[in-house]
Coordinates of C-alpha atoms in Angstrom, one line a residue:
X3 CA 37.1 -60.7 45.2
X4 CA 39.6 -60.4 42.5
X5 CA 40.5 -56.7 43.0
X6 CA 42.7 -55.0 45.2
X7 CA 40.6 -52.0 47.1
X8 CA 42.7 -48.9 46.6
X9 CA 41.2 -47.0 49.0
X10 CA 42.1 -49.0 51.8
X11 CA 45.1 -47.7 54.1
X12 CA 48.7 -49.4 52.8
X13 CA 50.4 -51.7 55.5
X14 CA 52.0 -49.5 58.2
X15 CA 55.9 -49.8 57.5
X16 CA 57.1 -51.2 60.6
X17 CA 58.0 -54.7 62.2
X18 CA 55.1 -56.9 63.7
X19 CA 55.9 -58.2 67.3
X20 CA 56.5 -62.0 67.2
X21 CA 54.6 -64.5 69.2
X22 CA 56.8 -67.2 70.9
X23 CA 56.4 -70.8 69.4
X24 CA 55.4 -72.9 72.1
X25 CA 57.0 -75.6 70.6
X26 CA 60.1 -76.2 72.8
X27 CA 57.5 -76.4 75.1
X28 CA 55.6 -79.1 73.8
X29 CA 58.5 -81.2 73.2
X30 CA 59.6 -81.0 76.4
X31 CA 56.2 -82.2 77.6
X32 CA 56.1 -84.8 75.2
X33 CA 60.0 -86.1 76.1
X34 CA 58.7 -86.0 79.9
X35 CA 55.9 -88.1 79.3
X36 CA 58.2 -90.8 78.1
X37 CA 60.6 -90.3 80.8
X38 CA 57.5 -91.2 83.1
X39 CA 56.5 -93.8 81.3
X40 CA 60.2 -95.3 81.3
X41 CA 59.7 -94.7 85.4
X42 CA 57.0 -96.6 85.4
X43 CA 58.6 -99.7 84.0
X44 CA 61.5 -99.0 86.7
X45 CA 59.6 -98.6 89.9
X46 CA 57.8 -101.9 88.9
X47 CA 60.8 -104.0 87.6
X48 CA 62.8 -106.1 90.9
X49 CA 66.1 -108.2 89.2
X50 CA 66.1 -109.3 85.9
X51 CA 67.9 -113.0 85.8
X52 CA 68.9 -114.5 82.8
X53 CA 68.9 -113.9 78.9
X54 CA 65.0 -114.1 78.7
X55 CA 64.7 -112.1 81.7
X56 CA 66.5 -109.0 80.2
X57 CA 64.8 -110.1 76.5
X58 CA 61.0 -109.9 78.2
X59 CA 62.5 -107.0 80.0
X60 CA 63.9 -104.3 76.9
X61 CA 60.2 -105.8 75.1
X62 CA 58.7 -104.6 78.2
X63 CA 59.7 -101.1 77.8
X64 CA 59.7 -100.9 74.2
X65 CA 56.0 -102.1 74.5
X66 CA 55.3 -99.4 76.9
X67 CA 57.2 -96.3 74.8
X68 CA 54.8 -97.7 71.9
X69 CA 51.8 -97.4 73.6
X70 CA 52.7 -94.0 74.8
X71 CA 53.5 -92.9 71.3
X72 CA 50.6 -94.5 69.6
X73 CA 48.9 -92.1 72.3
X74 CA 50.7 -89.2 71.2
X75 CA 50.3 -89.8 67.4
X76 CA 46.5 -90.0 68.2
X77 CA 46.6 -86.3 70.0
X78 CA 49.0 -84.8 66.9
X79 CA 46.1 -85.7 64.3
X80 CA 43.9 -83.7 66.5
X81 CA 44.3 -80.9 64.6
X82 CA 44.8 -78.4 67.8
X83 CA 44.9 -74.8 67.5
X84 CA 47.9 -74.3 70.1
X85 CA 50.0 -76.8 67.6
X86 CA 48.2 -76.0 64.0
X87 CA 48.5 -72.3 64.4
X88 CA 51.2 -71.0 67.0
X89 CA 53.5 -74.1 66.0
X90 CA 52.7 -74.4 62.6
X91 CA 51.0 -77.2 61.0
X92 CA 53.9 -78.5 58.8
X93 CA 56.0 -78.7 62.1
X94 CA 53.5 -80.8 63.5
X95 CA 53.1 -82.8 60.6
X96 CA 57.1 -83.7 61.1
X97 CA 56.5 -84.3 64.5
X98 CA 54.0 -86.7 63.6
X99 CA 55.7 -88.8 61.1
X100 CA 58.6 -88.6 63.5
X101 CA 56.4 -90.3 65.7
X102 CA 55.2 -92.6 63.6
X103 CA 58.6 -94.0 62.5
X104 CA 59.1 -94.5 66.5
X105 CA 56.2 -96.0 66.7
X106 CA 56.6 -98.6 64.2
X107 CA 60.3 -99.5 65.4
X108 CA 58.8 -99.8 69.4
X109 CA 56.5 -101.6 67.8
X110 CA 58.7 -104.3 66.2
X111 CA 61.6 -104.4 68.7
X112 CA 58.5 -104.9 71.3
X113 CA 56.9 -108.4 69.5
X114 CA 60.4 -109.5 68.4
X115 CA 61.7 -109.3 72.1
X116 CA 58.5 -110.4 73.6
X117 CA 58.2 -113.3 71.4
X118 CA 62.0 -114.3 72.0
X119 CA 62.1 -113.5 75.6
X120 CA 59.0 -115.6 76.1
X121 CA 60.3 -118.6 73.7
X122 CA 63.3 -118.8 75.7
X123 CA 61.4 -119.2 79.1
X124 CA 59.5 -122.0 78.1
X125 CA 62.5 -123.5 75.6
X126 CA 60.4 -123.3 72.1
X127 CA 61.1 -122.1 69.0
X128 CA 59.7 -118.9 68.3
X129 CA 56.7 -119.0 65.9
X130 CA 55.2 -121.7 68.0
X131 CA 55.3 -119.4 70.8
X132 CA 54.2 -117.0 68.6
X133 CA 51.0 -118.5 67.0
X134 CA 50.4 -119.4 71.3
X135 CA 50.5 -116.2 72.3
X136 CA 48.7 -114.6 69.4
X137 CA 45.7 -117.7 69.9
X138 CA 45.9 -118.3 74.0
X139 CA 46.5 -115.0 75.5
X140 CA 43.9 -112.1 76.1
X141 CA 42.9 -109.7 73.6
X142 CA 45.7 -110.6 71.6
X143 CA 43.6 -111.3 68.4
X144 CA 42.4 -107.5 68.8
X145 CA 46.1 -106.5 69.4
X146 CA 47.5 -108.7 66.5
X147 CA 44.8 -106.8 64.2
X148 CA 45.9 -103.7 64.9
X149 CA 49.5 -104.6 64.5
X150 CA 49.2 -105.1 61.4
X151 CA 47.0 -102.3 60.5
X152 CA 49.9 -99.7 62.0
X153 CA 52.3 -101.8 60.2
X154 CA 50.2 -101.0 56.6
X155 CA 49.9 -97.5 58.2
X156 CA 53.9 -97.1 58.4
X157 CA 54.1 -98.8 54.6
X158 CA 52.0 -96.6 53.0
X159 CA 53.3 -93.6 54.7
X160 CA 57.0 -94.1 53.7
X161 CA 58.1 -91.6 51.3
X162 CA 58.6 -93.9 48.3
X163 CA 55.0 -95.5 48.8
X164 CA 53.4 -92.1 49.3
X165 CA 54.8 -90.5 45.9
X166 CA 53.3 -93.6 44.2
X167 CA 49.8 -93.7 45.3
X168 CA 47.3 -90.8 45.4
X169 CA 46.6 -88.8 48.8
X170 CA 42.7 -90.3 49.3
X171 CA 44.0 -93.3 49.4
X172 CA 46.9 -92.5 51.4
X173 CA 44.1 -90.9 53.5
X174 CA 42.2 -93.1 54.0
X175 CA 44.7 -95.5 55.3
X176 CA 46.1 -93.0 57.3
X177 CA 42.3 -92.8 59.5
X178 CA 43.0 -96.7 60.6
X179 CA 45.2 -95.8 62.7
X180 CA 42.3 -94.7 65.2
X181 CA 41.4 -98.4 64.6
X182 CA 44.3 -99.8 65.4
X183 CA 44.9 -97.9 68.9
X184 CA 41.5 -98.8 69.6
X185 CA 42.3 -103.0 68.6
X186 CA 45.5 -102.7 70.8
X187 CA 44.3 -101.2 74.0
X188 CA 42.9 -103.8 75.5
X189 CA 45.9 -106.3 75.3
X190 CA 48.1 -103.0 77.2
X191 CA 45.8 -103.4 80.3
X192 CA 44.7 -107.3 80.1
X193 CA 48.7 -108.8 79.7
X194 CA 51.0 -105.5 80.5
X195 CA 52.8 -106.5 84.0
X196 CA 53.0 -102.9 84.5
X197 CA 49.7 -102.1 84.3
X198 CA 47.3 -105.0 85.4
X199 CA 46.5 -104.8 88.8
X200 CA 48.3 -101.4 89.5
X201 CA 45.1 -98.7 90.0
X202 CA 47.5 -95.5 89.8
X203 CA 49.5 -96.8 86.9
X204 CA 45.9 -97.7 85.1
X205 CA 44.4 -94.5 85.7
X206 CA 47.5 -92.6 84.4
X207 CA 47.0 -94.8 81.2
X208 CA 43.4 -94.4 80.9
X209 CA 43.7 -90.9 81.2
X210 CA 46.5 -90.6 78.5
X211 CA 44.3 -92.3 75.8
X212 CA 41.5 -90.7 77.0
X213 CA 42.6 -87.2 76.6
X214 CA 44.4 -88.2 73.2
X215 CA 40.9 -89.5 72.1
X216 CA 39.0 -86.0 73.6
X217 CA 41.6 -83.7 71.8
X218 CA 40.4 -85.9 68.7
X219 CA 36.5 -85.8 69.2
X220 CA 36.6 -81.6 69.9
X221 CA 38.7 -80.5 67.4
X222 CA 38.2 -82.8 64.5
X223 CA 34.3 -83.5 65.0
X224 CA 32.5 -81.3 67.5
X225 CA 34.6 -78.0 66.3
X226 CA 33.6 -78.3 62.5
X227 CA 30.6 -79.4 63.1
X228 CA 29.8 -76.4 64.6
X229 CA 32.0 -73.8 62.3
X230 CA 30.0 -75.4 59.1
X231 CA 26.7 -74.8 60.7
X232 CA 27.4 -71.9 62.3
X233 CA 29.1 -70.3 58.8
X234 CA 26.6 -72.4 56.2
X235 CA 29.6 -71.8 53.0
X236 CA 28.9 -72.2 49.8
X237 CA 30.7 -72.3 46.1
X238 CA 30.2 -68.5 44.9
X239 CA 32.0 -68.9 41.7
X240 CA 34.7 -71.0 39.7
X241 CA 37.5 -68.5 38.0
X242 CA 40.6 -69.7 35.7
X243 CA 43.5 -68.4 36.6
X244 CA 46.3 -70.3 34.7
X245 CA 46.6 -73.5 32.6
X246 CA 45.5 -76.2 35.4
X247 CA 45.0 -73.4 38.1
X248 CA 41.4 -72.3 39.2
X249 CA 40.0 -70.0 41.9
X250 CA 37.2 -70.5 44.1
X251 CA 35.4 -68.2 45.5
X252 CA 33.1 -68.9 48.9
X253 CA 30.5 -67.5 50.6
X254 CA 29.4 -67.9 53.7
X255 CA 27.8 -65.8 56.9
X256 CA 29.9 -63.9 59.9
X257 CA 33.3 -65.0 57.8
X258 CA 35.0 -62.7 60.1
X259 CA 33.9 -64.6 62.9
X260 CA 36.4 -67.7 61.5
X261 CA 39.4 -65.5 62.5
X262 CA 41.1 -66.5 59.6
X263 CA 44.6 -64.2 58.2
X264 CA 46.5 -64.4 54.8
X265 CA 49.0 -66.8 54.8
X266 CA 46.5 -69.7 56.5
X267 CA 44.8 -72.4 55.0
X268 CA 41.8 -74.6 55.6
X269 CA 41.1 -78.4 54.8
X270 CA 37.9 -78.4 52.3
X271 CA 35.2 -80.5 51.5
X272 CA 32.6 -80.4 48.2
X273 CA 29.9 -82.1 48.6
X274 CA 28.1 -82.3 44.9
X275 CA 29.9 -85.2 42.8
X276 CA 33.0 -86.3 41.8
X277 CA 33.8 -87.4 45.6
X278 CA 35.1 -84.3 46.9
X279 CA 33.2 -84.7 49.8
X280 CA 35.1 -87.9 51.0
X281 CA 38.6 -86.5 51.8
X282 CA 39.6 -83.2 53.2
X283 CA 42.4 -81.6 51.3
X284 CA 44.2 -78.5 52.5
X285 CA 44.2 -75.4 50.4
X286 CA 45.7 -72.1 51.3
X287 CA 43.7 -68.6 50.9
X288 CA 45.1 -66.7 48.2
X289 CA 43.3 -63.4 49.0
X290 CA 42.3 -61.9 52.4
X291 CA 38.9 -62.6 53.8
X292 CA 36.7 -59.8 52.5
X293 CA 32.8 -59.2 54.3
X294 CA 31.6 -62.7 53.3
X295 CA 33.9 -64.2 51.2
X296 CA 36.8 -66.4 51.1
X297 CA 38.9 -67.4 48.0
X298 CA 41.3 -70.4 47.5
X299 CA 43.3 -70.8 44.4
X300 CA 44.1 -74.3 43.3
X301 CA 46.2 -76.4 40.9
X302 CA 44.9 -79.9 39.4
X303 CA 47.4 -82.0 40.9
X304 CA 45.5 -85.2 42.2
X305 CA 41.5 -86.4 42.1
X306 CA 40.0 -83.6 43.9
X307 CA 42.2 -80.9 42.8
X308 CA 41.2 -81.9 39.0
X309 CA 37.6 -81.8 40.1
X310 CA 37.5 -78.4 40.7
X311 CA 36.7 -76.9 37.5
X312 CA 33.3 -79.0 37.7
X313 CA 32.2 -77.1 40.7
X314 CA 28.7 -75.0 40.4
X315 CA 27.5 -72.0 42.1
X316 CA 25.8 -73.2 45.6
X317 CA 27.5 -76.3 45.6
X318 CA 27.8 -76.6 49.5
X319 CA 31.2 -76.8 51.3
X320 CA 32.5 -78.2 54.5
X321 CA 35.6 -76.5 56.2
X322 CA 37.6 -76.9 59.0
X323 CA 40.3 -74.3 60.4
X324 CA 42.1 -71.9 60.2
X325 CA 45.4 -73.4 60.3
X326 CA 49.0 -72.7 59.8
X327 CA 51.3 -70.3 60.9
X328 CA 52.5 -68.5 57.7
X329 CA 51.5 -65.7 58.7
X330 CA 52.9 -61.6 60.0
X331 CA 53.1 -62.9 62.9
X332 CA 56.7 -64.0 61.9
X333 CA 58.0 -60.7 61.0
X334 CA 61.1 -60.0 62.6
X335 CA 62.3 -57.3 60.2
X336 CA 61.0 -54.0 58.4
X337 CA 61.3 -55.8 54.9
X338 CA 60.5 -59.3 53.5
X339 CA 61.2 -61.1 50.5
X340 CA 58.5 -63.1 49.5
X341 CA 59.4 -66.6 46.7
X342 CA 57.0 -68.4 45.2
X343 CA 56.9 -71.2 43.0
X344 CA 53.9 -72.5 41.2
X345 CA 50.6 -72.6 42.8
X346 CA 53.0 -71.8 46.1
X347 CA 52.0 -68.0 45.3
X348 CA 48.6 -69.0 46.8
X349 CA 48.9 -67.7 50.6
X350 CA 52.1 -65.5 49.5
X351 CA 49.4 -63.7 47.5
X352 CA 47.6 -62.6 50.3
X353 CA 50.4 -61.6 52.1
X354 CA 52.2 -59.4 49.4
X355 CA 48.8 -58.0 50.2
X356 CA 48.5 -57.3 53.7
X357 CA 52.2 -58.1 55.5
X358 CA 53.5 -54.7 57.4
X359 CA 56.8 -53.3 56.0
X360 CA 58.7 -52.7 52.4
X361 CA 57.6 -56.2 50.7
X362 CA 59.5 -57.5 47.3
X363 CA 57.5 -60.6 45.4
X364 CA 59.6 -63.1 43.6
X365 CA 58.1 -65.3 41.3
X366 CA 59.3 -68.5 39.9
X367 CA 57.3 -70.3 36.7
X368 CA 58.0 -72.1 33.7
X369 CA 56.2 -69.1 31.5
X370 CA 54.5 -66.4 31.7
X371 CA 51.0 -67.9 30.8
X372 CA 52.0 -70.0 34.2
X373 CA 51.6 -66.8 36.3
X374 CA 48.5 -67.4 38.3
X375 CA 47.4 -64.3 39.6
X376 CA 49.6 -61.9 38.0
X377 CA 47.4 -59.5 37.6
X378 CA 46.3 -59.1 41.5
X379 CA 50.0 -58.7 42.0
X380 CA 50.8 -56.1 39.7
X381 CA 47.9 -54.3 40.9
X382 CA 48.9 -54.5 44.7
X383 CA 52.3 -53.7 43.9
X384 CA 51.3 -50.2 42.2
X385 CA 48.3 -49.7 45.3
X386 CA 50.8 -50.3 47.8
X387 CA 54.7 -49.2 46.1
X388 CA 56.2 -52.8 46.3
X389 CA 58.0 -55.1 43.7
X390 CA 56.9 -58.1 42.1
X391 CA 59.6 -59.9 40.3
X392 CA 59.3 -62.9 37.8
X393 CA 61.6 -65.8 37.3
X394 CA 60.9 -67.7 34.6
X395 CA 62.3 -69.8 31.6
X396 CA 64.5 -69.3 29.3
X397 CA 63.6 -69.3 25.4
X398 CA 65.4 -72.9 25.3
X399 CA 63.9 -74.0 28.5
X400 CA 66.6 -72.7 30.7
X401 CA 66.3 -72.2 34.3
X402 CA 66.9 -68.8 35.8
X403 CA 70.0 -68.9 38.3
X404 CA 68.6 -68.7 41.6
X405 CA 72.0 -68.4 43.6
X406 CA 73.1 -66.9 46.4
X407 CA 75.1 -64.5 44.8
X408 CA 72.2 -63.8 42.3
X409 CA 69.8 -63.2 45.3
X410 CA 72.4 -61.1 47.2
X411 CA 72.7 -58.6 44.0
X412 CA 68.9 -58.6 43.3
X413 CA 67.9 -58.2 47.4
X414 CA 70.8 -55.9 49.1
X415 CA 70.8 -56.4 52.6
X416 CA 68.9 -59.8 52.0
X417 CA 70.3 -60.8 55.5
X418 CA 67.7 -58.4 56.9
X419 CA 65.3 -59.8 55.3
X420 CA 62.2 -62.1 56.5
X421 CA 61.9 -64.5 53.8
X422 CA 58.8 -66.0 53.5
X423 CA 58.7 -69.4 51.1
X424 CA 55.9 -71.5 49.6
X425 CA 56.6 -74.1 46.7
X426 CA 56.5 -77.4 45.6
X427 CA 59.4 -80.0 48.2
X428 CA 62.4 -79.7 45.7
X429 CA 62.2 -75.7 45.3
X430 CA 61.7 -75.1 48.9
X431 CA 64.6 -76.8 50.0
X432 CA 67.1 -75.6 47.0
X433 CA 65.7 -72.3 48.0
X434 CA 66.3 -72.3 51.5
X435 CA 69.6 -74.4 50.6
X436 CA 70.8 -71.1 48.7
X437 CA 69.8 -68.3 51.3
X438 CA 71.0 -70.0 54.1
X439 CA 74.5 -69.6 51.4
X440 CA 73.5 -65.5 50.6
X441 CA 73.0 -65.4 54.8
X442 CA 69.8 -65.3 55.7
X443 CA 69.5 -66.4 59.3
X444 CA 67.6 -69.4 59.8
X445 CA 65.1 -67.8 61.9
X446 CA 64.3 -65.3 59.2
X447 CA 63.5 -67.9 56.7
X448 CA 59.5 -68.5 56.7
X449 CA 58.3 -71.9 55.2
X450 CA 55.0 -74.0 55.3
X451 CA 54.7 -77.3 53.5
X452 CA 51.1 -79.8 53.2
X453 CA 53.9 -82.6 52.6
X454 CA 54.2 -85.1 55.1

């Protein structure tokens, strides 16, 4: 698994035809859906008289764009193929949290306008209409539950909350939000003027959240389910590769059957201690499938990365995927340049590998001893006549100059390039920062993060 096989034919030097991104697409379906839902609210609404009429009114519609996007958060965990793979899962990460922000300002401009609207048609201060509503009304206990679950939802996603507590448990609190759809469904039916009593309007809503909760059910449950039994994979072998970096190796049945390319990744479970089996944590190939065997290359970074060294032969695995879009089928061009940073060399690996065309490696690390997988690279570099290229430290610590002029003299005709990227948040974006600067067209530059 750690060799190159010579004898295999060398990528054909040619371009790869494209597949279009649905995502325009999908945002316009998405944007549409609102625009209904803000039709909804129209067709049903006659005059609106007075302060609290137009106060009840705007909460109104803010409380009906929340419950749409609560629905469309639900369908973006889902984990589809269309989105993972053809949009690209990072994309659709952004799109989620996107969605999430929205979400959690609906969802505050909704009870503040409610609650004020409300206070003023019945001339009372607003917490005591407040702890009324919340008390009086139905399914509001359910609905004030899961208000404040999405509100610890959109706390603990917030960037400066995120960097400061590990991903299980950020994980784990992410999974309420299922929870708190579920808590504030019923109030969107029992108390929603637009709704209640209105069988074509109810039906349209039912079948929203039912289709969000389908999407969920097939891809995330029944579809693993069935690739785990189907594929029964197994730890093969643990392999050092680096300080902090290990490879695992995994075997399985009908691998090829997965459909799975370099430059994808899958989200893994472990089940044999340490809890790895509790969260699923996404970790790129670094190598090609080969006949029954998958590899994954990984740095200790959080709790289950550092329990991977303690992994044992036949410890069984649970996987779900393929996913991402990192792959050829982004080649626009006969040549690529190819930067890496860190553990980032992961799915570049196996592309230097297998992407079509004349294909140059960069390399950034601290050190040499830092270079996971070197060897592998030099070795598909000589098999297949490309260049591998290190960047690393100075003797004092220094970093190398990775500027646009520096990368315009090391790459001519850079802005034919297809640049593919993978590295940790900071790097990615000064790197992308600085060929956008040498002119490489923004179309041309490659990139997948698992940051959300």
């Amino acid at each position: 698994m750690t060799t190159v096989d010579e004898r295999r034919t060398a990528p054909a030097a040619h371009a790869v035809a494209t597949r279009r991104s649905p995502a325009a697409a999908v945002l316009t379906v998405l944007w549409a859906g609102a625009a209904a839902v803000l039709a909804l609210w129209w067709s049903d609404t006659g005059s609106i008289v007075g302060a609290a009429g137009w106060l009840t009114g705007a909460g109104r519609i803010a409380g009906l764009l929340c419950g749409y996007a609560c629905a469309v958060l639900v369908a973006l965990m889902a984990r589809v193929p269309l989105l993972e793979v053809r949009v690209g899962s990072d994309r659709v990460a952004r799109w989620h949290a996107m969605a999430g922000r929205y979400t959690v300002c609906l969802l505050v401009a909704h009870v503040v306008l409610i609650l004020t609207g409300y206070a003023a048609q019945d001339h009372a201060g607003v917490v005591r209409e407040a702890v009324d509503v919340v008390l009086h009304y139905p399914e509001m206990l359910k609905a004030t539950a899961g208000t404040a679950i999405l509100f610890a939802v959109g706390i603990t996603s917030a960037r400066a909350v995120r960097r400061r507590t590990s991903y299980e448990f950020w994980y784990y609190v992410h999974l309420l939000t299922y929870a708190a759809v579920f808590l504030a469904f019923g109030h969107q039916l029992a108390l929603g003027n637009d709704l209640n009593g209105k069988p074509a309007a109810t039906a349209f809503w039912y079948a929203l959240y039912l289709g969000a909760a389908a999407l969920v059910l097939w891809f995330r449950v029944l579809a693993p389910v069935r690739l785990n039994l189907r594929h029964r994979l197994r730890v093969e072998s643990v392999q050092q590769e680096a300080p902090g970096v290990y490879s695992v190796v995994i075997r399985g049945r009908r691998i090829d059957e997965l459909g799975a390319r370099a430059g994808q990744f899958f989200r893994w479970r472990f089940f044999g201690g340490d809890g790895m089996g509790w969260t699923s944590t996404p970790y790129s190939l670094s190598a090609p499938p080969r006949g029954d065997l998958l590899r994954i290359t990984v740095k200790a970074l959080g709790d289950h990365s550092a329990a991977v060294p303690l992994l044992r032969p036949g410890t069984r695995v649970w996987a779900e995927g393929p996913y991402g879009s990192l792959t050829a089928d982004r080649a626009t061009a006969r040549r690529s340049l190819l930067i890496a940073a860190g553990v980032g060399v992961t799915p570049l690996r196996a592309l230097f590998e297998t992407l079509p065309g004349e294909v140059t490696l960069l390399y950034r690390a601290r050190t040499a001893e830092d270079l996971a997988l070197g060897g592998e690279l030099e070795a598909i570099a000589r098999w297949r006549g490309a260049r591998v290229l290190y960047a690393l430290n100075g003797p004092r610590g220094e970093r190398p100059a990775l500027t646009p002029e520096a990368l315009r003299a090391g790459f001519p005709g850079l802005a034919a390039h297809d640049v593919y990227l993978c590295g940790p948040h900071g790097f990615a974006q000064e790197m992308y920062t600085a060929l956008r600067a040498a002119g490489v067209p923004d179309r041309r530059i490659h990139h997948e993060s698992f940051e959300l």
